[in-house]
Coordinates of C-alpha atoms in Angstrom, one line a residue:
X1 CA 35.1 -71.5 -10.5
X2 CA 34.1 -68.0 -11.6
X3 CA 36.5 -65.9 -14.2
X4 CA 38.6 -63.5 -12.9
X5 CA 37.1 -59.9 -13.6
X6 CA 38.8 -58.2 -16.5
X7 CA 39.5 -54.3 -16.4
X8 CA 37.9 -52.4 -18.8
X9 CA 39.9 -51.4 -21.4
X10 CA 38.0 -47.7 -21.4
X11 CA 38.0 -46.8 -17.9
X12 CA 41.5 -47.7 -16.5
X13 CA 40.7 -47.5 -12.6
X14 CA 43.9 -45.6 -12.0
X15 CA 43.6 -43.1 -14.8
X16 CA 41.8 -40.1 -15.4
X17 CA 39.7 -39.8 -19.0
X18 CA 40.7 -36.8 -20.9
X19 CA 42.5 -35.3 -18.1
X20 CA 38.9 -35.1 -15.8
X21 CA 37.7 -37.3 -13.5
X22 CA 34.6 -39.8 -15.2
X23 CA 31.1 -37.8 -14.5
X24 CA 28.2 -40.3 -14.0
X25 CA 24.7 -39.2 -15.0
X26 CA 21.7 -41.3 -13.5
X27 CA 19.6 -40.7 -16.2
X28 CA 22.0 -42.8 -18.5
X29 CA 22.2 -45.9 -16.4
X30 CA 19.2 -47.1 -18.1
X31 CA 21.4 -48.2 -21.5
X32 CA 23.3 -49.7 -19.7
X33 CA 20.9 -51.8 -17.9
X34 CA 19.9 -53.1 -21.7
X35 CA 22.9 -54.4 -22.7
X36 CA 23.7 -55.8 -19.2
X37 CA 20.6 -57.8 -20.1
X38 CA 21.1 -58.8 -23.6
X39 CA 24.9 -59.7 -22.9
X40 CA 23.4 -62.1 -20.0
X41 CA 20.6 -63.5 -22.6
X42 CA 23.3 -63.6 -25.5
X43 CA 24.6 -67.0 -23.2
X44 CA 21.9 -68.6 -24.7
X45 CA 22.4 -67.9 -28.3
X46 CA 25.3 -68.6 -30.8
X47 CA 28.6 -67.8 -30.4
X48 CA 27.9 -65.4 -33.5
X49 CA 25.7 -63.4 -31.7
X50 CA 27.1 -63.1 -28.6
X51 CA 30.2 -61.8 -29.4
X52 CA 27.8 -58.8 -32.0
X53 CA 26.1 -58.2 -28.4
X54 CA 29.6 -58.0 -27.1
X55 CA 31.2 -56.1 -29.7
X56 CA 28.2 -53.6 -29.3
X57 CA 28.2 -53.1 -26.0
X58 CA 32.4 -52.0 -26.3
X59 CA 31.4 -49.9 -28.6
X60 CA 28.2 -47.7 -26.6
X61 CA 30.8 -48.2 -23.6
X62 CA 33.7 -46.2 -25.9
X63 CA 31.0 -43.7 -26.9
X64 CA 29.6 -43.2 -23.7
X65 CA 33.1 -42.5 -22.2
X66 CA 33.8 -40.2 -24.4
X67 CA 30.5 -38.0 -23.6
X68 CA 30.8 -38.5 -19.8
X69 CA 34.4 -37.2 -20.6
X70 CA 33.6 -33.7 -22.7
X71 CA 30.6 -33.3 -20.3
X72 CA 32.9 -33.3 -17.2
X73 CA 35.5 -30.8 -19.1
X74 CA 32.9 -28.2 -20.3
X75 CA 31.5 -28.5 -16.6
X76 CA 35.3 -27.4 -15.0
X77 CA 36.0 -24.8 -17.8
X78 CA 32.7 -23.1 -16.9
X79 CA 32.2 -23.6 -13.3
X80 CA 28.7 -25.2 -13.2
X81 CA 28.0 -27.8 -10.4
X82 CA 28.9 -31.4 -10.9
X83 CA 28.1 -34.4 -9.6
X84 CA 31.8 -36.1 -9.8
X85 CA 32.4 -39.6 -8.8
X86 CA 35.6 -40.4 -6.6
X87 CA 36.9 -42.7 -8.6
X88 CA 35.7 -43.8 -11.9
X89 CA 35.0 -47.5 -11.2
X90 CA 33.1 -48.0 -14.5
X91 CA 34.3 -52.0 -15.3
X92 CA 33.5 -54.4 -17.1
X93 CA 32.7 -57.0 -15.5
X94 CA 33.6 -61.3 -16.2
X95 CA 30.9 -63.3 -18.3
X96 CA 28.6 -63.7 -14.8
X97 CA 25.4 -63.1 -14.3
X98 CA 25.8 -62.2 -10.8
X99 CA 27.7 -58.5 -12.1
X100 CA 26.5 -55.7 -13.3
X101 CA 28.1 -53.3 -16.1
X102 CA 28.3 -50.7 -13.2
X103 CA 27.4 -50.2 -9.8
X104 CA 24.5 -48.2 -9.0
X105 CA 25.2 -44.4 -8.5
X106 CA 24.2 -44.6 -4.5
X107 CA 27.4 -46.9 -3.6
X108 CA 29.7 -44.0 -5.1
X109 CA 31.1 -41.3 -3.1
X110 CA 29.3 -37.7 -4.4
X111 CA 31.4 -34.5 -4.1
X112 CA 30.0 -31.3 -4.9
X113 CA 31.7 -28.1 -6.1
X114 CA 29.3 -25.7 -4.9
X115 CA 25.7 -25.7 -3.6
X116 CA 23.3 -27.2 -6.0
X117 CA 20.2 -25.2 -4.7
X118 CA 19.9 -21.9 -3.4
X119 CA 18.9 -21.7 0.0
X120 CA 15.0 -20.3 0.3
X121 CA 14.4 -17.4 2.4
X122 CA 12.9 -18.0 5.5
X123 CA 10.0 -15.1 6.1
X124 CA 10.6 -12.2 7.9
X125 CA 8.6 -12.5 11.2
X126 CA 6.3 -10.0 11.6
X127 CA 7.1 -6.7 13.2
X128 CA 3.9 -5.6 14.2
X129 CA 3.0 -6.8 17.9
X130 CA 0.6 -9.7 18.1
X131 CA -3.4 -8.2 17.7
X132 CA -4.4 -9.4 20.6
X133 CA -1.9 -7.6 22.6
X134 CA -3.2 -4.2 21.6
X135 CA -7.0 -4.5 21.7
X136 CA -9.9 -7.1 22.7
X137 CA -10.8 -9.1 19.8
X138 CA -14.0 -9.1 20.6
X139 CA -14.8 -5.4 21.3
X140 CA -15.4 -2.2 19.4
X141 CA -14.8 0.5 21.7
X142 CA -12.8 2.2 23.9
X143 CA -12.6 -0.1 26.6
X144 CA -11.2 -3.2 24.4
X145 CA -8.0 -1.4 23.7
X146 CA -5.6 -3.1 26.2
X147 CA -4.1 -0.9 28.9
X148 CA -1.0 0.5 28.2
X149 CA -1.0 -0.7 23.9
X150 CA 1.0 1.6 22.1
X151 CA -0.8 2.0 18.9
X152 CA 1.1 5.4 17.2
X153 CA 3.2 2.8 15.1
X154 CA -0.3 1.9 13.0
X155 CA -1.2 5.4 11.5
X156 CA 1.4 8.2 10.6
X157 CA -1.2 10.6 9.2
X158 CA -4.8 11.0 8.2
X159 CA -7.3 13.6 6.1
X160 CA -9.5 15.0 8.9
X161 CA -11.3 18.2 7.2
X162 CA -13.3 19.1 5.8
X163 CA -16.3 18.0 3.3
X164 CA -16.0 19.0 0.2
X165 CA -12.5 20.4 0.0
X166 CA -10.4 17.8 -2.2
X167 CA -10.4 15.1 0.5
X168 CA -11.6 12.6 -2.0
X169 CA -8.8 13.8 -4.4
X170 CA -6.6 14.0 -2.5
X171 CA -7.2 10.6 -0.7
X172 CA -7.7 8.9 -4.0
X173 CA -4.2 10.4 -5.4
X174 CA -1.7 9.2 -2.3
X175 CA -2.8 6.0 -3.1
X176 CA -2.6 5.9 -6.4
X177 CA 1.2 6.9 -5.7
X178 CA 1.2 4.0 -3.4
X179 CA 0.8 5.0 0.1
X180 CA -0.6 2.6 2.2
X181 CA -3.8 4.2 2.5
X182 CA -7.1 2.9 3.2
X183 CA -9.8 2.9 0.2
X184 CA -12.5 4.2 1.6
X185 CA -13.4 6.7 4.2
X186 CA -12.7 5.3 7.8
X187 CA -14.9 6.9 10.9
X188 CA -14.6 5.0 13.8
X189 CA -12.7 7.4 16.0
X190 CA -16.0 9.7 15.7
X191 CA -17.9 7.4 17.8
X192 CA -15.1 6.1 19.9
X193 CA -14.6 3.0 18.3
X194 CA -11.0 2.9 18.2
X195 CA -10.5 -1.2 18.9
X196 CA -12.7 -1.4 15.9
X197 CA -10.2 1.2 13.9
X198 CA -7.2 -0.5 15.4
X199 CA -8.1 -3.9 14.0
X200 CA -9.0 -2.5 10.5
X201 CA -5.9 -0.7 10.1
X202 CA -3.7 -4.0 11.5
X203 CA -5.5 -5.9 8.7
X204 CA -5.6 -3.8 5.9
X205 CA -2.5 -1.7 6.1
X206 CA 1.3 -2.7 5.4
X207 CA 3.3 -4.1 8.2
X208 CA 6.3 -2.9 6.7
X209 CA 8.0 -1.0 9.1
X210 CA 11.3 -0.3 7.2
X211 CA 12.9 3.3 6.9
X212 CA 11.8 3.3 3.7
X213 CA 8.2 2.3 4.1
X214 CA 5.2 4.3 2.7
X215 CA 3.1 5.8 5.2
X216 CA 0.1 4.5 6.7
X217 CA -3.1 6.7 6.4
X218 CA -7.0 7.5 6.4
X219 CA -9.3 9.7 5.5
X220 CA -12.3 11.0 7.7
X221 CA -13.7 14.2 6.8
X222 CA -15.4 14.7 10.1
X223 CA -13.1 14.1 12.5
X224 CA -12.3 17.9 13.4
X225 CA -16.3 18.7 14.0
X226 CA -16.7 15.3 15.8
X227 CA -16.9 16.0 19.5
X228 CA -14.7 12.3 20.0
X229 CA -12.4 11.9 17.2
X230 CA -9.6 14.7 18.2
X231 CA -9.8 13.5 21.6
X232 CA -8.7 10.1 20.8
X233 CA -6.4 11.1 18.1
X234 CA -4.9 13.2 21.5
X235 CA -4.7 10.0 23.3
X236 CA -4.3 6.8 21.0
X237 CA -2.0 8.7 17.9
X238 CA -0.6 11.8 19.0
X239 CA 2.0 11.9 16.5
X240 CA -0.6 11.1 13.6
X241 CA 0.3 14.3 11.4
X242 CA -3.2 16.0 10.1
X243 CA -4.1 17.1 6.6
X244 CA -6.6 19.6 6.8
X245 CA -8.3 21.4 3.9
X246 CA -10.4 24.7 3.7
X247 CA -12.3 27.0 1.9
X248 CA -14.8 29.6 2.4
X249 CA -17.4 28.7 4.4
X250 CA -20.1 29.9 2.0
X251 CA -18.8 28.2 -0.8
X252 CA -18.7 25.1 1.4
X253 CA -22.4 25.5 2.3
X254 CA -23.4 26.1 -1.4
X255 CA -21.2 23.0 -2.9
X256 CA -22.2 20.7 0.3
X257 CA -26.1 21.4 -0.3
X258 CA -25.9 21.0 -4.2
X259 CA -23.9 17.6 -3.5
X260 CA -27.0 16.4 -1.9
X261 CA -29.5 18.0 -4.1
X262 CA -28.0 15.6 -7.1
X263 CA -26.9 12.9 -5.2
X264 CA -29.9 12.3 -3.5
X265 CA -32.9 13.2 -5.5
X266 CA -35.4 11.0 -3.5
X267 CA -35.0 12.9 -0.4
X268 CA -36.2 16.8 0.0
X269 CA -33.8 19.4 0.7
X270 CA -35.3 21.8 3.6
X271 CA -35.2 25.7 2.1
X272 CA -31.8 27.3 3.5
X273 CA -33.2 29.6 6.1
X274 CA -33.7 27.0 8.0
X275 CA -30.1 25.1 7.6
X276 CA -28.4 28.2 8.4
X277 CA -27.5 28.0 11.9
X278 CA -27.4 24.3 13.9
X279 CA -28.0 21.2 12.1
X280 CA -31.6 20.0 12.4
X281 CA -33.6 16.5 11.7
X282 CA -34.2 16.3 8.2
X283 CA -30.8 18.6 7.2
X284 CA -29.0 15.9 6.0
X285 CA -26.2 17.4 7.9
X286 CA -26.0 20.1 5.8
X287 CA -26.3 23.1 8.2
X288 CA -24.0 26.4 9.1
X289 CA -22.7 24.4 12.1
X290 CA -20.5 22.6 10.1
X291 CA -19.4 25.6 8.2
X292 CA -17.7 27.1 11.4
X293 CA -14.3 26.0 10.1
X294 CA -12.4 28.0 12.4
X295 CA -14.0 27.0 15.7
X296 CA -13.0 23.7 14.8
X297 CA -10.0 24.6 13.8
X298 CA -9.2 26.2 17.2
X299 CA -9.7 22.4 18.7
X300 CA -6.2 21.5 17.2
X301 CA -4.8 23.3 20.0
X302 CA -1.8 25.4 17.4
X303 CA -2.5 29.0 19.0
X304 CA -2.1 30.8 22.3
X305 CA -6.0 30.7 22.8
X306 CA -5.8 34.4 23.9
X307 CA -8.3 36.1 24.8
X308 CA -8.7 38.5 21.4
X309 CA -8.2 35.6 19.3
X310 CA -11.7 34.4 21.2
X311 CA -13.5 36.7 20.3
X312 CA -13.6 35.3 16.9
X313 CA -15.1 32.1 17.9
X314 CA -18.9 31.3 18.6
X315 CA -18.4 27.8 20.1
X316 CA -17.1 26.9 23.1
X317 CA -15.0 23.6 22.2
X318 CA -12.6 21.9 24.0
X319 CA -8.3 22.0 23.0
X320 CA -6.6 19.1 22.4
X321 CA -2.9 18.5 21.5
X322 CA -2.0 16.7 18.1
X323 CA 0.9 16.2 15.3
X324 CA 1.8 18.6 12.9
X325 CA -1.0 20.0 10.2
X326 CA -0.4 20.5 6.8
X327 CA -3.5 22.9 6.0
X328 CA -4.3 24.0 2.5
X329 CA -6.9 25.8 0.4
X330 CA -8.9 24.3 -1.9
X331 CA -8.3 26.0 -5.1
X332 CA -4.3 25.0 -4.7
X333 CA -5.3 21.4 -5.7
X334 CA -6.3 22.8 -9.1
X335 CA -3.3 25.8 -9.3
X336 CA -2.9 26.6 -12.9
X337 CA 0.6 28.1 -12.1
X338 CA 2.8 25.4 -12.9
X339 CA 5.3 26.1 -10.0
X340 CA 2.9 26.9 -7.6
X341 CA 1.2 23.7 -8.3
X342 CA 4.8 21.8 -8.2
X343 CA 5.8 23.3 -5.1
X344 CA 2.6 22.1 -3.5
X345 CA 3.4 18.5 -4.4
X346 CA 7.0 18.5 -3.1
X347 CA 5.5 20.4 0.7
X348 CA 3.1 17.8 0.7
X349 CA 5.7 14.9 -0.1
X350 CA 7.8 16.2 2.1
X351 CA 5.3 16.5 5.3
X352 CA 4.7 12.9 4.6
X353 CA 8.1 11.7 4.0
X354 CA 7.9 11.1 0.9
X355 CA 10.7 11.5 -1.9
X356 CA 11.0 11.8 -5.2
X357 CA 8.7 14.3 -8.1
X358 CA 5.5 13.7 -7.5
X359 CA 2.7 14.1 -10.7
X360 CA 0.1 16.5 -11.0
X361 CA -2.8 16.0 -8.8
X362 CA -5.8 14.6 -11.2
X363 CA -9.2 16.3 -10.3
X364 CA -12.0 13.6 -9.0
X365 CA -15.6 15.2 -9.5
X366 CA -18.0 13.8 -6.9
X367 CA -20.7 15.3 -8.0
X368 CA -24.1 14.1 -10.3
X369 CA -23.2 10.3 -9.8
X370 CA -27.2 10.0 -11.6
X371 CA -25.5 12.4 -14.4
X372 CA -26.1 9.1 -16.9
X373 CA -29.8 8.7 -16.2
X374 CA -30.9 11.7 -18.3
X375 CA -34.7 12.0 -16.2
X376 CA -32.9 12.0 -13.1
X377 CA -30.1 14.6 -14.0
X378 CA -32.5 17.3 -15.3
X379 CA -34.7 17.3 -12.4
X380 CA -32.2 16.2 -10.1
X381 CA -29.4 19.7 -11.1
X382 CA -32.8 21.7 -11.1
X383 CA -32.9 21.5 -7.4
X384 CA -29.1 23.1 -7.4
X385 CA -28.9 26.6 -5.4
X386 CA -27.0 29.4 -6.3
X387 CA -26.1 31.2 -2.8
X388 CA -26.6 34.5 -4.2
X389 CA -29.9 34.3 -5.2
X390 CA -32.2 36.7 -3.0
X391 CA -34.2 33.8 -1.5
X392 CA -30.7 32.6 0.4
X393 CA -30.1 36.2 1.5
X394 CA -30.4 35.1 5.3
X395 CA -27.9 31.7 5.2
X396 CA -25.9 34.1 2.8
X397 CA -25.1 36.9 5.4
X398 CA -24.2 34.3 8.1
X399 CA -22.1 32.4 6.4
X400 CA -20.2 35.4 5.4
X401 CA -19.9 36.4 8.9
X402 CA -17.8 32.7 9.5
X403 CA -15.9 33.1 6.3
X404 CA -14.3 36.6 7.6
X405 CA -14.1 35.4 10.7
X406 CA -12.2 32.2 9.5
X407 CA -10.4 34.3 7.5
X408 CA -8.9 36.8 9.7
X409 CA -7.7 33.8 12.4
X410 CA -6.5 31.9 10.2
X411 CA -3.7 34.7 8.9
X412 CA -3.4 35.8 12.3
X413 CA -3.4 33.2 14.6
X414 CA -3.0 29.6 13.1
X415 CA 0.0 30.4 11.0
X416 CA 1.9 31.4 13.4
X417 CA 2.4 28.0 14.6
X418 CA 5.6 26.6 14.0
X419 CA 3.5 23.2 13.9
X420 CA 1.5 24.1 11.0
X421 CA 2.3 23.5 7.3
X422 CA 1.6 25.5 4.4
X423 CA 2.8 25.8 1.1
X424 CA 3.0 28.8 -1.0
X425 CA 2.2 31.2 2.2
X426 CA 2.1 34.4 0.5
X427 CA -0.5 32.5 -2.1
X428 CA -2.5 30.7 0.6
X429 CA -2.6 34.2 2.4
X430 CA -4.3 36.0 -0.9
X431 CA -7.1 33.2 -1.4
X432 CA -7.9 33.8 2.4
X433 CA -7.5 37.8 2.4
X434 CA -10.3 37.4 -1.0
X435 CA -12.6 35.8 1.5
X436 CA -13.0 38.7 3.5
X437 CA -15.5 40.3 0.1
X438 CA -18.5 38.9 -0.5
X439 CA -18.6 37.5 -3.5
X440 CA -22.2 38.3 -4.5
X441 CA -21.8 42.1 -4.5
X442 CA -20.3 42.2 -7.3
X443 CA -22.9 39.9 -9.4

């Protein structure tokens, strides 16, 4: 007949050890396992050494009692989470080889104080409408955007106008803030690709749309002399507020034609005489069409469209109705007047949404990108023009005419729009009211 189990002298089943309830750690079980073994084997040996195996394994039992105990009390005092057994059924068990030291920590009931892990997050599902419920995935163009798709949500504003009037800085600086702002400069609207647009601002924007989200933008210095790009803004983002910048048309004309003249060595400039009124093959674009800022301008649809406020135009070009326009002059990027400069930052943050001091705007020159091949850059800046040289008289005297003209309905006319931003009027108003002399009479 077997021997009646004995109760271990260590772990009374009824008591408590050191006030705590016996903790039970599954990476110790493996000692025990050993001596289990080598009390089993020690049946074999002498009588000496089985009662040293014994004696030992009373003695790692006392020890390990007393570690299981302080673990279990520095685990309450603190308030970690422990594994606690119900009831501390650590015996020891008759001379048998049939039992174990202790039973295996899966039979034992497990009790937790508080979570072990921290629940994961599940993701956020996506609050942009599924893609292909706003355009053809397939198509470009106008016709793949899916009747009725509301697509205001994807752009809250964009740099429309015009070349070579900080657009690049400008651009280049919101993101660097961290607007969600595309990289480059995005056309598509210009030749009515909007599906096209729609799926390259879904992929490449942020979909947060959170109170507190940066704003989603572009940059396309042609859209206000594009024929197509107002009237889709009118249609597909009518709340898209516009950033427009400015500067005198003969400036414009002169930096736009030197811009090429570096940039482009390879390919011959045509003599300004004949870029001086419509763009023609071979112009490069550069041309005094595109210098008739305030036609363009009128397209936005801010003013009365009266009929003495027509009589400064020379096209005829179609209204549309947009967002707001923040509309600035060029030499207010570069404002040496501290809070001038400061108060330009915070109107612009502010049109945007934005919150928070904003830094100084860093300049980004555009210009000579061949300026480190040294036989490029001399004969390259030796095809530069200076627009008041005597051989540019002509191109010189009607691109004056646009930059009065420009001028004048500007003051008159577009500010007067309760939809159209400016900062610094009474500044803005002098740079435009300088326009009005020519600036070679004096040279």
């Amino acid at each position: 007949a077997k021997a009646a189990p004995r109760r271990n002298r260590f772990f009374p089943r009824s008591k408590r050890c050191a006030g705590v309830q016996v903790c039970r750690c599954a990476h110790l079980n493996g000692p025990y396992r050993m001596l289990a073994g080598q009390r089993r084997r020690a049946k074999q040996n002498s009588p000496q050494k089985k009662h040293e195996v014994k004696s030992l394994l009373r003695l790692f039992t006392s020890l390990f009692a007393l570690f299981l105990a302080a673990q279990c009390f520095i685990a309450h005092q603190s308030n970690h989470v422990v594994i606690h057994v119900s009831q501390a059924e650590i015996e020891h068990e008759g001379d048998t080889d049939e039992n174990l030291i202790h039973k295996e920590l899966s039979s034992q009931k497990i009790e937790l104080e508080r979570p072990l892990l921290v629940p994961v997050p599940r993701p956020t599902p996506d609050p942009f409408p599924p893609l292909e419920s706003l355009v053809d995935l397939r198509g470009d163009d106008n016709n793949s955007v899916k009747p009725g798709a509301d697509l205001r949500f994807l752009l809250d504003f964009a740099i429309v106008g015009f070349a070579k009037t900080g657009s690049t800085t400008l651009s280049r600086y919101l993101r660097a803030l961290g607007v969600s702002m595309l990289s480059e400069e995005c056309c598509y609207l210009v030749v009515d690709k909007t599906a096209k647009l729609t799926r390259y601002l879904y992929q490449e924007l942020s979909h947060d749309m959170s109170e507190s989200r940066m704003p989603r933008g572009l940059k396309c210095p042609q859209d206000l002399s594009s024929d197509l790009s107002l009237p889709n803004y009118e249609r597909y983002f009518p709340n898209t507020k516009l950033i427009v910048g400015i500067r005198s048309p003969l400036s414009f004309f002169q930096s736009f034609y030197n811009f090429h003249a570096v940039n482009t060595p390879w390919k011959e400039l045509l003599p300004t005489e004949k870029l001086a009124k419509r763009c023609i093959p071979g112009s490069l674009g550069i041309c005094g069409w595109r210098a008739s800022f305030v036609d363009f301008l009128y397209k936005l649809g801010k003013t009365d469209g009266t009929i003495k406020e027509k009589k400064l135009l020379e096209l005829n070009l179609n209204r549309v109705q947009v967002g707001d326009v923040f509309i600035y002059e060029l030499g207010q990027l570069s404002d040496t007047n501290e809070t001038r400069a400061r108060q330009f930052r915070q109107d612009l943050a502010s049109f945007l949404g934005l919150e928070g001091e904003m830094p100084p705007i860093p300049h980004v020159n555009t210009l000579g990108r061949f300026d480190y091949i040294d036989a490029w850059k001399e004969e390259a800046h030796a095809r530069k023009i200076d627009i008041c040289d005597d051989e540019h008289i002509y191109a010189r005297r009607i691109l004056q005419d646009k930059t009065e003209r420009t001028s004048k309905w500007v003051r008159e006319y577009l500010l007067g729009s309760n939809e159209v931003f400016v900062s610094s009027r009474e500044y803005f108003t002098s740079i435009l009211e300088g326009w009005m002399d020519d600036p070679c009479l004096n040279r």
